[in-house]
PDB file of C-alpha atoms in Angstrom:
ATOM      1  CA  MET H 297     -74.784  -8.836  57.673  1.00 55.00           C
ATOM      2  CA  ARG H 298     -72.860 -11.195  59.844  1.00 65.00           C
ATOM      3  CA  ASP H 299     -71.738 -13.275  57.095  1.00 70.00           C
ATOM      4  CA  LEU H 300     -70.302 -10.196  55.227  1.00 81.00           C
ATOM      5  CA  PRO H 301     -66.358 -11.016  54.754  1.00 85.00           C
ATOM      6  CA  PRO H 302     -63.591  -8.282  54.621  1.00 87.00           C
ATOM      7  CA  THR H 303     -63.527  -6.363  51.131  1.00 88.00           C
ATOM      8  CA  ALA H 304     -60.171  -7.816  50.282  1.00 89.00           C
ATOM      9  CA  THR H 305     -61.815 -11.519  50.703  1.00 90.00           C
ATOM     10  CA  LEU H 306     -64.574 -10.638  48.646  1.00 90.00           C
ATOM     11  CA  ARG H 307     -61.876  -9.129  45.894  1.00 90.00           C
ATOM     12  CA  ALA H 308     -60.086 -12.235  45.982  1.00 91.00           C
ATOM     13  CA  PHE H 309     -63.142 -14.225  45.107  1.00 91.00           C
ATOM     14  CA  GLU H 310     -64.390 -11.874  42.514  1.00 91.00           C
ATOM     15  CA  VAL H 311     -60.674 -12.359  40.614  1.00 91.00           C
ATOM     16  CA  ALA H 312     -60.365 -15.776  41.143  1.00 90.00           C
ATOM     17  CA  THR H 313     -63.970 -16.238  39.284  1.00 90.00           C
ATOM     18  CA  ARG H 314     -62.069 -14.825  36.177  1.00 89.00           C
ATOM     19  CA  HIS H 315     -58.732 -16.971  36.235  1.00 89.00           C
ATOM     20  CA  ALA H 316     -58.097 -20.751  35.815  1.00 88.00           C
ATOM     21  CA  THR H 317     -55.927 -20.642  38.755  1.00 88.00           C
ATOM     22  CA  PHE H 318     -54.979 -19.446  41.934  1.00 84.00           C
ATOM     23  CA  THR H 319     -51.635 -18.558  40.423  1.00 88.00           C
ATOM     24  CA  SER H 320     -52.900 -16.192  37.618  1.00 90.00           C
ATOM     25  CA  ALA H 321     -55.496 -14.776  40.350  1.00 88.00           C
ATOM     26  CA  ALA H 322     -52.542 -13.868  42.693  1.00 89.00           C
ATOM     27  CA  GLU H 323     -50.800 -12.051  40.017  1.00 89.00           C
ATOM     28  CA  GLU H 324     -53.575  -9.712  39.227  1.00 88.00           C
ATOM     29  CA  LEU H 325     -53.846  -9.103  42.965  1.00 88.00           C
ATOM     30  CA  PHE H 326     -50.167  -8.473  43.788  1.00 89.00           C
ATOM     31  CA  ILE H 327     -50.078 -11.015  46.350  1.00 90.00           C
ATOM     32  CA  THR H 328     -49.040 -14.701  46.827  1.00 90.00           C
ATOM     33  CA  GLN H 329     -50.839 -17.919  45.389  1.00 89.00           C
ATOM     34  CA  SER H 330     -51.028 -19.099  49.214  1.00 90.00           C
ATOM     35  CA  ALA H 331     -52.575 -15.616  50.388  1.00 90.00           C
ATOM     36  CA  VAL H 332     -55.487 -16.269  47.498  1.00 90.00           C
ATOM     37  CA  SER H 333     -55.944 -19.668  48.608  1.00 90.00           C
ATOM     38  CA  HIS H 334     -56.388 -18.700  52.254  1.00 91.00           C
ATOM     39  CA  GLN H 335     -58.522 -15.910  51.661  1.00 90.00           C
ATOM     40  CA  LEU H 336     -61.118 -18.221  49.569  1.00 90.00           C
ATOM     41  CA  LYS H 337     -60.957 -20.873  52.187  1.00 92.00           C
ATOM     42  CA  LYS H 338     -61.996 -18.304  54.827  1.00 91.00           C
ATOM     43  CA  LEU H 339     -64.807 -17.259  52.825  1.00 91.00           C
ATOM     44  CA  GLU H 340     -65.891 -20.671  52.297  1.00 91.00           C
ATOM     45  CA  GLU H 341     -65.694 -21.271  55.839  1.00 91.00           C
ATOM     46  CA  LEU H 342     -67.526 -18.171  56.765  1.00 91.00           C
ATOM     47  CA  TRP H 343     -70.383 -18.815  54.373  1.00 91.00           C
ATOM     48  CA  GLY H 344     -70.528 -22.697  54.934  1.00 91.00           C
ATOM     49  CA  LEU H 345     -70.230 -23.185  50.972  1.00 92.00           C
ATOM     50  CA  GLN H 346     -68.043 -24.718  48.495  1.00 93.00           C
ATOM     51  CA  LEU H 347     -67.104 -22.082  45.971  1.00 92.00           C
ATOM     52  CA  PHE H 348     -64.381 -23.821  43.948  1.00 90.00           C
ATOM     53  CA  GLU H 349     -63.826 -27.295  42.852  1.00 89.00           C
ATOM     54  CA  ARG H 350     -59.988 -27.459  43.202  1.00 83.00           C
ATOM     55  CA  GLY H 351     -57.877 -29.240  40.367  1.00 80.00           C
ATOM     56  CA  LYS H 352     -55.393 -28.274  37.760  1.00 80.00           C
ATOM     57  CA  THR H 353     -57.903 -25.402  36.941  1.00 84.00           C
ATOM     58  CA  LEU H 354     -60.329 -23.650  39.057  1.00 84.00           C
ATOM     59  CA  ARG H 355     -64.061 -24.401  38.517  1.00 89.00           C
ATOM     60  CA  LEU H 356     -67.142 -22.674  39.993  1.00 92.00           C
ATOM     61  CA  THR H 357     -69.413 -24.860  41.915  1.00 93.00           C
ATOM     62  CA  PRO H 358     -73.083 -24.119  41.365  1.00 93.00           C
ATOM     63  CA  ALA H 359     -72.874 -21.788  44.698  1.00 93.00           C
ATOM     64  CA  GLY H 360     -69.989 -19.989  43.223  1.00 90.00           C
ATOM     65  CA  THR H 361     -71.670 -19.529  40.104  1.00 92.00           C
ATOM     66  CA  ALA H 362     -74.828 -17.926  41.724  1.00 93.00           C
ATOM     67  CA  LEU H 363     -72.714 -15.692  43.968  1.00 92.00           C
ATOM     68  CA  ALA H 364     -69.846 -14.636  41.306  1.00 91.00           C
ATOM     69  CA  PRO H 365     -72.039 -12.094  39.494  1.00 91.00           C
ATOM     70  CA  LEU H 366     -73.589 -10.512  42.345  1.00 92.00           C
ATOM     71  CA  VAL H 367     -70.167  -9.918  44.020  1.00 91.00           C
ATOM     72  CA  ARG H 368     -68.858  -8.877  40.736  1.00 90.00           C
ATOM     73  CA  GLU H 369     -71.904  -6.205  40.256  1.00 91.00           C
ATOM     74  CA  PHE H 370     -71.110  -4.856  43.702  1.00 90.00           C
ATOM     75  CA  PHE H 371     -67.263  -3.888  42.771  1.00 87.00           C
ATOM     76  CA  SER H 372     -68.317  -2.466  39.430  1.00 87.00           C
ATOM     77  CA  LYS H 373     -71.020  -0.198  41.017  1.00 86.00           C
ATOM     78  CA  LEU H 374     -68.706   0.571  43.655  1.00 85.00           C
ATOM     79  CA  GLU H 375     -65.943   1.360  41.368  1.00 82.00           C
ATOM     80  CA  THR H 376     -68.370   3.509  39.267  1.00 78.00           C
ATOM     81  CA  THR H 377     -69.767   5.376  42.160  1.00 77.00           C
ATOM     82  CA  LEU H 378     -66.511   6.315  43.674  1.00 77.00           C
ATOM     83  CA  ALA H 379     -65.293   7.673  40.313  1.00 70.00           C
ATOM     84  CA  ASP H 380     -68.255   9.699  39.775  1.00 70.00           C
ATOM     85  CA  GLN H 381     -67.987  10.892  43.427  1.00 70.00           C
ATOM     86  CA  ARG H 382     -64.519  11.878  42.744  1.00 67.00           C
ATOM     87  CA  GLU H 383     -65.026  13.691  39.714  1.00 61.00           C
ATOM     88  CA  GLN H 384     -67.679  15.808  41.574  1.00 65.00           C
ATOM     89  CA  LYS H 385     -65.496  16.724  44.403  1.00 64.00           C
ATOM     90  CA  GLY H 386     -64.988  20.360  44.269  1.00 68.00           C
ATOM     91  CA  ARG H 387     -67.989  21.137  42.042  1.00 78.00           C
ATOM     92  CA  VAL H 388     -71.167  22.872  42.939  1.00 85.00           C
ATOM     93  CA  ARG H 389     -74.468  21.379  42.151  1.00 86.00           C
ATOM     94  CA  LEU H 390     -77.053  23.358  40.304  1.00 91.00           C
ATOM     95  CA  LEU H 391     -80.556  22.074  39.948  1.00 91.00           C
ATOM     96  CA  VAL H 392     -82.495  23.495  37.046  1.00 93.00           C
ATOM     97  CA  ASN H 393     -86.015  23.041  36.342  1.00 92.00           C
ATOM     98  CA  THR H 394     -87.865  23.545  33.019  1.00 93.00           C
ATOM     99  CA  THR H 395     -90.277  21.918  30.532  1.00 90.00           C
ATOM    100  CA  TYR H 396     -89.100  18.422  28.990  1.00 90.00           C
ATOM    101  CA  SER H 397     -89.377  19.926  25.244  1.00 90.00           C
ATOM    102  CA  PHE H 398     -87.146  23.037  25.990  1.00 93.00           C
ATOM    103  CA  ALA H 399     -84.639  20.956  27.894  1.00 94.00           C
ATOM    104  CA  LEU H 400     -84.544  18.314  25.035  1.00 92.00           C
ATOM    105  CA  LYS H 401     -84.631  20.713  22.082  1.00 93.00           C
ATOM    106  CA  TRP H 402     -82.883  23.676  23.211  1.00 96.00           C
ATOM    107  CA  LEU H 403     -81.001  23.602  26.606  1.00 96.00           C
ATOM    108  CA  LEU H 404     -79.421  20.067  26.161  1.00 94.00           C
ATOM    109  CA  PRO H 405     -77.541  20.766  22.874  1.00 94.00           C
ATOM    110  CA  ARG H 406     -75.859  23.859  24.414  1.00 96.00           C
ATOM    111  CA  LEU H 407     -74.942  22.382  27.714  1.00 95.00           C
ATOM    112  CA  PRO H 408     -71.384  21.224  26.597  1.00 95.00           C
ATOM    113  CA  GLY H 409     -70.493  24.945  26.070  1.00 95.00           C
ATOM    114  CA  LEU H 410     -71.437  25.637  29.735  1.00 95.00           C
ATOM    115  CA  ALA H 411     -69.237  22.852  30.940  1.00 92.00           C
ATOM    116  CA  ARG H 412     -66.130  24.009  28.956  1.00 94.00           C
ATOM    117  CA  LEU H 413     -66.773  27.576  30.421  1.00 94.00           C
ATOM    118  CA  HIS H 414     -67.888  26.514  33.672  1.00 93.00           C
ATOM    119  CA  PRO H 415     -66.521  23.074  34.710  1.00 91.00           C
ATOM    120  CA  GLU H 416     -67.115  23.707  38.170  1.00 90.00           C
ATOM    121  CA  ILE H 417     -70.852  23.699  37.950  1.00 91.00           C
ATOM    122  CA  LEU H 418     -72.606  20.358  37.804  1.00 88.00           C
ATOM    123  CA  VAL H 419     -76.113  20.938  36.283  1.00 92.00           C
ATOM    124  CA  THR H 420     -78.856  18.463  37.246  1.00 90.00           C
ATOM    125  CA  ILE H 421     -81.970  18.695  34.991  1.00 91.00           C
ATOM    126  CA  GLU H 422     -85.629  18.399  36.240  1.00 89.00           C
ATOM    127  CA  SER H 423     -88.391  18.510  33.647  1.00 86.00           C
ATOM    128  CA  THR H 424     -92.049  19.308  34.571  1.00 80.00           C
ATOM    129  CA  ASP H 425     -94.721  21.495  32.846  1.00 73.00           C
ATOM    130  CA  SER H 426     -96.137  22.486  36.271  1.00 71.00           C
ATOM    131  CA  ALA H 427     -95.104  25.608  38.159  1.00 68.00           C
ATOM    132  CA  ILE H 428     -92.702  25.165  41.030  1.00 71.00           C
ATOM    133  CA  ASN H 429     -92.890  26.957  44.491  1.00 70.00           C
ATOM    134  CA  PHE H 430     -89.317  26.720  44.937  1.00 74.00           C
ATOM    135  CA  THR H 431     -89.617  25.011  48.411  1.00 65.00           C
ATOM    136  CA  SER H 432     -86.312  23.319  50.133  1.00 55.00           C
ATOM    137  CA  ALA H 433     -87.284  20.067  47.810  1.00 56.00           C
ATOM    138  CA  ASP H 434     -87.533  22.249  44.395  1.00 61.00           C
ATOM    139  CA  SER H 435     -84.877  23.273  41.865  1.00 73.00           C
ATOM    140  CA  GLU H 436     -82.750  26.430  42.835  1.00 88.00           C
ATOM    141  CA  VAL H 437     -83.753  27.910  39.698  1.00 94.00           C
ATOM    142  CA  ALA H 438     -86.388  27.487  36.575  1.00 94.00           C
ATOM    143  CA  ILE H 439     -86.775  28.514  32.884  1.00 95.00           C
ATOM    144  CA  ARG H 440     -90.494  28.787  32.287  1.00 93.00           C
ATOM    145  CA  PHE H 441     -92.643  29.714  29.277  1.00 92.00           C
ATOM    146  CA  GLY H 442     -94.961  32.391  29.764  1.00 91.00           C
ATOM    147  CA  HIS H 443     -95.817  36.113  30.024  1.00 91.00           C
ATOM    148  CA  GLY H 444     -93.379  37.368  32.693  1.00 90.00           C
ATOM    149  CA  ASN H 445     -95.458  37.422  35.466  1.00 90.00           C
ATOM    150  CA  TYR H 446     -93.701  36.076  38.294  1.00 89.00           C
ATOM    151  CA  PRO H 447     -94.300  37.782  41.453  1.00 87.00           C
ATOM    152  CA  ALA H 448     -91.813  37.645  44.340  1.00 84.00           C
ATOM    153  CA  LEU H 449     -89.340  35.900  41.928  1.00 91.00           C
ATOM    154  CA  HIS H 450     -86.409  37.181  40.230  1.00 94.00           C
ATOM    155  CA  SER H 451     -86.884  36.988  36.398  1.00 95.00           C
ATOM    156  CA  ASP H 452     -84.937  37.613  33.261  1.00 96.00           C
ATOM    157  CA  PHE H 453     -86.258  37.866  29.801  1.00 97.00           C
ATOM    158  CA  MET H 454     -84.659  34.970  27.722  1.00 96.00           C
ATOM    159  CA  PHE H 455     -86.060  35.050  24.204  1.00 96.00           C
ATOM    160  CA  ARG H 456     -89.235  34.929  22.219  1.00 95.00           C
ATOM    161  CA  GLU H 457     -89.664  32.351  19.360  1.00 94.00           C
ATOM    162  CA  GLN H 458     -91.143  32.607  15.912  1.00 94.00           C
ATOM    163  CA  LEU H 459     -93.917  30.184  14.944  1.00 93.00           C
ATOM    164  CA  PHE H 460     -94.150  28.766  11.304  1.00 95.00           C
ATOM    165  CA  PRO H 461     -95.098  25.848   9.383  1.00 96.00           C
ATOM    166  CA  VAL H 462     -92.438  22.959   8.832  1.00 96.00           C
ATOM    167  CA  ALA H 463     -92.725  19.838   6.708  1.00 96.00           C
ATOM    168  CA  SER H 464     -90.315  16.880   5.719  1.00 96.00           C
ATOM    169  CA  PRO H 465     -88.965  16.484   2.572  1.00 96.00           C
ATOM    170  CA  THR H 466     -90.794  13.264   2.065  1.00 95.00           C
ATOM    171  CA  LEU H 467     -94.400  15.020   2.625  1.00 95.00           C
ATOM    172  CA  LEU H 468     -93.562  17.715   0.118  1.00 95.00           C
ATOM    173  CA  LYS H 469     -92.500  15.388  -2.694  1.00 94.00           C
ATOM    174  CA  ARG H 470     -95.715  13.542  -2.108  1.00 93.00           C
ATOM    175  CA  PHE H 471     -98.045  16.688  -1.801  1.00 92.00           C
ATOM    176  CA  GLY H 472     -95.748  19.218  -3.717  1.00 93.00           C
ATOM    177  CA  ILE H 473     -94.446  22.477  -2.172  1.00 94.00           C
ATOM    178  CA  PRO H 474     -97.122  25.138  -1.137  1.00 93.00           C
ATOM    179  CA  ARG H 475     -96.787  28.239  -3.164  1.00 93.00           C
ATOM    180  CA  VAL H 476     -99.244  30.364  -0.904  1.00 93.00           C
ATOM    181  CA  PRO H 477    -100.363  29.941   2.594  1.00 92.00           C
ATOM    182  CA  ALA H 478    -103.969  29.358   1.352  1.00 91.00           C
ATOM    183  CA  GLU H 479    -102.601  26.061  -0.104  1.00 91.00           C
ATOM    184  CA  LEU H 480    -101.864  24.634   3.427  1.00 91.00           C
ATOM    185  CA  LEU H 481    -105.613  23.998   3.953  1.00 88.00           C
ATOM    186  CA  ARG H 482    -105.334  20.888   1.360  1.00 88.00           C
ATOM    187  CA  TYR H 483    -102.420  19.349   3.625  1.00 90.00           C
ATOM    188  CA  PRO H 484    -102.935  16.980   6.684  1.00 91.00           C
ATOM    189  CA  LEU H 485    -101.979  19.566   9.547  1.00 91.00           C
ATOM    190  CA  LEU H 486    -100.629  18.185  12.824  1.00 90.00           C
ATOM    191  CA  THR H 487    -102.202  19.757  15.862  1.00 85.00           C
ATOM    192  CA  ARG H 488    -100.607  20.231  19.281  1.00 79.00           C
ATOM    193  CA  GLU H 489    -103.732  19.625  22.051  1.00 72.00           C
ATOM    194  CA  GLY H 490    -104.152  21.663  25.012  1.00 64.00           C
ATOM    195  CA  ALA H 491    -101.436  24.384  24.775  1.00 60.00           C
ATOM    196  CA  ASP H 492    -102.888  27.742  25.751  1.00 61.00           C
ATOM    197  CA  LEU H 493     -99.605  29.510  25.377  1.00 64.00           C
ATOM    198  CA  VAL H 494     -98.995  28.289  21.860  1.00 66.00           C
ATOM    199  CA  PRO H 495    -101.090  29.418  18.965  1.00 70.00           C
ATOM    200  CA  LYS H 496    -102.981  26.920  17.291  1.00 81.00           C
ATOM    201  CA  TRP H 497    -103.392  26.948  13.193  1.00 86.00           C
ATOM    202  CA  ASP H 498    -106.466  29.034  13.075  1.00 84.00           C
ATOM    203  CA  ALA H 499    -104.398  31.786  14.812  1.00 86.00           C
ATOM    204  CA  TRP H 500    -101.719  31.487  12.093  1.00 89.00           C
ATOM    205  CA  PHE H 501    -103.977  31.362   9.209  1.00 89.00           C
ATOM    206  CA  LYS H 502    -105.559  34.490  10.556  1.00 88.00           C
ATOM    207  CA  GLN H 503    -102.110  36.321  10.910  1.00 87.00           C
ATOM    208  CA  VAL H 504    -101.705  35.461   7.050  1.00 87.00           C
ATOM    209  CA  GLY H 505    -105.134  37.053   6.382  1.00 87.00           C
ATOM    210  CA  LEU H 506    -107.102  33.616   6.215  1.00 86.00           C
ATOM    211  CA  ASN H 507    -110.351  33.009   8.022  1.00 78.00           C
ATOM    212  CA  THR H 508    -111.516  29.120   8.014  1.00 75.00           C
ATOM    213  CA  ASP H 509    -113.542  27.165  10.250  1.00 70.00           C
ATOM    214  CA  VAL H 510    -112.374  24.055   8.270  1.00 65.00           C
ATOM    215  CA  LEU H 511    -108.808  22.412   8.650  1.00 69.00           C
ATOM    216  CA  HIS H 512    -107.616  19.216   7.462  1.00 69.00           C
ATOM    217  CA  GLU H 513    -106.397  18.012  10.737  1.00 68.00           C
ATOM    218  CA  SER H 514    -104.317  14.730  10.754  1.00 66.00           C
ATOM    219  CA  VAL H 515    -103.654  14.035  14.449  1.00 71.00           C
ATOM    220  CA  ARG H 516    -103.784  15.901  17.735  1.00 78.00           C
ATOM    221  CA  PHE H 517    -100.682  15.298  19.915  1.00 81.00           C
ATOM    222  CA  ALA H 518    -100.413  15.938  23.401  1.00 78.00           C
ATOM    223  CA  ASP H 519     -97.001  17.438  23.274  1.00 82.00           C
ATOM    224  CA  THR H 520     -94.408  19.285  21.281  1.00 85.00           C
ATOM    225  CA  ASN H 521     -92.180  16.516  20.667  1.00 88.00           C
ATOM    226  CA  MET H 522     -94.786  14.184  19.325  1.00 90.00           C
ATOM    227  CA  THR H 523     -95.883  16.901  16.868  1.00 91.00           C
ATOM    228  CA  ILE H 524     -92.467  17.329  15.527  1.00 93.00           C
ATOM    229  CA  GLU H 525     -91.800  13.806  15.425  1.00 93.00           C
ATOM    230  CA  ALA H 526     -95.046  13.178  13.461  1.00 93.00           C
ATOM    231  CA  ALA H 527     -93.830  15.870  11.038  1.00 94.00           C
ATOM    232  CA  LEU H 528     -90.165  14.099  10.589  1.00 95.00           C
ATOM    233  CA  LEU H 529     -92.086  11.045   9.804  1.00 95.00           C
ATOM    234  CA  GLY H 530     -94.146  12.722   7.032  1.00 94.00           C
ATOM    235  CA  GLN H 531     -97.312  12.408   8.613  1.00 93.00           C
ATOM    236  CA  GLY H 532     -98.176  16.153   8.178  1.00 93.00           C
ATOM    237  CA  ILE H 533     -97.293  19.881   8.570  1.00 94.00           C
ATOM    238  CA  ALA H 534     -96.506  20.921  12.164  1.00 93.00           C
ATOM    239  CA  LEU H 535     -96.815  24.622  13.322  1.00 92.00           C
ATOM    240  CA  ALA H 536     -93.191  24.546  14.906  1.00 92.00           C
ATOM    241  CA  ARG H 537     -91.705  27.033  17.259  1.00 92.00           C
ATOM    242  CA  SER H 538     -88.105  28.063  16.092  1.00 94.00           C
ATOM    243  CA  GLY H 539     -86.274  26.875  19.018  1.00 93.00           C
ATOM    244  CA  HIS H 540     -87.696  23.294  19.165  1.00 93.00           C
ATOM    245  CA  VAL H 541     -86.334  22.726  15.467  1.00 95.00           C
ATOM    246  CA  GLU H 542     -83.037  24.270  15.060  1.00 94.00           C
ATOM    247  CA  LYS H 543     -81.301  20.983  14.415  1.00 94.00           C
ATOM    248  CA  GLU H 544     -83.909  19.844  12.204  1.00 96.00           C
ATOM    249  CA  LEU H 545     -83.821  22.798   9.961  1.00 95.00           C
ATOM    250  CA  LEU H 546     -80.026  22.933  10.098  1.00 94.00           C
ATOM    251  CA  ASP H 547     -79.781  19.303   8.847  1.00 96.00           C
ATOM    252  CA  GLY H 548     -82.552  19.371   6.432  1.00 96.00           C
ATOM    253  CA  SER H 549     -84.892  16.824   7.947  1.00 97.00           C
ATOM    254  CA  LEU H 550     -87.541  19.838   8.241  1.00 97.00           C
ATOM    255  CA  ILE H 551     -88.309  22.581   5.818  1.00 96.00           C
ATOM    256  CA  ARG H 552     -89.846  25.957   6.939  1.00 96.00           C
ATOM    257  CA  LEU H 553     -92.653  26.699   4.805  1.00 95.00           C
ATOM    258  CA  PHE H 554     -93.104  30.744   4.154  1.00 92.00           C
ATOM    259  CA  ASP H 555     -91.264  33.415   5.913  1.00 91.00           C
ATOM    260  CA  ILE H 556     -93.846  35.170   7.518  1.00 91.00           C
ATOM    261  CA  PRO H 557     -93.342  36.796  10.991  1.00 90.00           C
ATOM    262  CA  PHE H 558     -95.400  35.369  13.703  1.00 92.00           C
ATOM    263  CA  PRO H 559     -93.763  35.757  17.178  1.00 93.00           C
ATOM    264  CA  SER H 560     -95.175  33.731  20.038  1.00 91.00           C
ATOM    265  CA  PRO H 561     -97.263  35.427  22.300  1.00 90.00           C
ATOM    266  CA  ALA H 562     -95.385  33.827  25.067  1.00 91.00           C
ATOM    267  CA  ALA H 563     -91.654  33.844  25.646  1.00 95.00           C
ATOM    268  CA  TYR H 564     -88.852  32.268  27.822  1.00 96.00           C
ATOM    269  CA  TYR H 565     -87.887  33.339  31.241  1.00 96.00           C
ATOM    270  CA  PHE H 566     -85.172  32.522  33.614  1.00 96.00           C
ATOM    271  CA  VAL H 567     -86.567  32.573  37.339  1.00 95.00           C
ATOM    272  CA  CYS H 568     -85.418  32.118  40.779  1.00 92.00           C
ATOM    273  CA  PRO H 569     -86.223  33.268  44.288  1.00 91.00           C
ATOM    274  CA  ALA H 570     -85.384  36.741  44.659  1.00 89.00           C
ATOM    275  CA  GLY H 571     -81.986  37.362  46.326  1.00 89.00           C
ATOM    276  CA  ILE H 572     -80.201  34.053  45.028  1.00 91.00           C
ATOM    277  CA  GLU H 573     -79.631  35.100  41.575  1.00 92.00           C
ATOM    278  CA  THR H 574     -76.239  36.799  42.750  1.00 91.00           C
ATOM    279  CA  ARG H 575     -74.687  33.326  44.098  1.00 91.00           C
ATOM    280  CA  PRO H 576     -71.714  32.772  42.366  1.00 91.00           C
ATOM    281  CA  HIS H 577     -72.708  29.440  40.455  1.00 92.00           C
ATOM    282  CA  ILE H 578     -76.104  30.736  39.766  1.00 94.00           C
ATOM    283  CA  GLN H 579     -74.938  34.238  38.492  1.00 95.00           C
ATOM    284  CA  LYS H 580     -72.589  32.034  36.062  1.00 95.00           C
ATOM    285  CA  PHE H 581     -75.132  29.801  34.643  1.00 96.00           C
ATOM    286  CA  ARG H 582     -77.604  32.899  34.350  1.00 96.00           C
ATOM    287  CA  SER H 583     -74.846  35.090  32.510  1.00 96.00           C
ATOM    288  CA  TRP H 584     -74.146  31.854  30.221  1.00 97.00           C
ATOM    289  CA  LEU H 585     -77.706  31.248  29.770  1.00 97.00           C
ATOM    290  CA  LEU H 586     -78.696  35.057  28.974  1.00 96.00           C
ATOM    291  CA  SER H 587     -75.821  35.144  26.456  1.00 96.00           C
ATOM    292  CA  GLU H 588     -77.088  31.870  24.559  1.00 96.00           C
ATOM    293  CA  SER H 589     -80.670  33.465  24.689  1.00 96.00           C
ATOM    294  CA  HIS H 590     -79.339  36.571  23.031  1.00 94.00           C
ATOM    295  CA  GLN H 591     -77.757  34.673  20.416  1.00 93.00           C
ATOM    296  CA  ALA H 592     -81.032  32.787  19.915  1.00 92.00           C
ATOM    297  CA  GLN H 593     -83.213  35.651  19.688  1.00 90.00           C
ATOM    298  CA  LEU H 594     -80.869  37.219  17.102  1.00 88.00           C
ATOM    299  CA  SER H 595     -81.532  33.916  14.766  1.00 86.00           C
ATOM    300  CA  TYR H 596     -85.097  33.859  15.365  1.00 83.00           C
ATOM    301  CA  ARG H 597     -85.773  37.234  13.849  1.00 76.00           C
TER     302      ARG H 597
END
């Protein structure tokens, strides 16, 4: 780092790379033309490189051309980071852990409301489907999908989703709209693989009074998002959870089939280590989250 010049000298070089003359560079820097020339001469001496070809206009040498984008990127990243840090000054950070699908489909669309209500809280979201132990490296709070068994933790019930078939208008135009649940057996059905907490198609058919061992499965997917995306592409009918298709039902890109109540056996819970739920920033987030959850629960009935 012995060859690292003062920041003012680097700034003079960065500005000069964007101008045709020392005079115009000096105007941007609010210093004299001779000061700019002196700064660049000192830089060339320090690095042992000629950076500019002097003439009626400035032209970068090959060495100057190689170094210019590096110096420009340095100042760009520095300014961006400083602006970000100044914006965050006085704000409290809250690390929230939840599943990727829940964060993407339910939590993220609602976060602007939290920002308006509590601009002092800076939420950082970590996503994982694994349980966390709330060690020093873990998130402060979490949103979990389960049965509410969280010993030694503070937990609040949030909401329970409904499950129902959804299809794209394209698929329904191709196959027709099913009039009764039994007709779904002739449609390609999209299946979520390995989700123990989420009932499969056979459970839904049993709920509506149909017992079948033969399903016309199209593809099995590893996660909820892929299943919903396949339904949007018209590849089949998905058994969706209400909290994961709010936007799609609203804009008509997916259509709910049959208004048959089928509550999910698992629900969403806010969890955190016992005792920290009363910390001011956590209490604010928790109150906002439970209010949003209450509204969601009302709409899912």
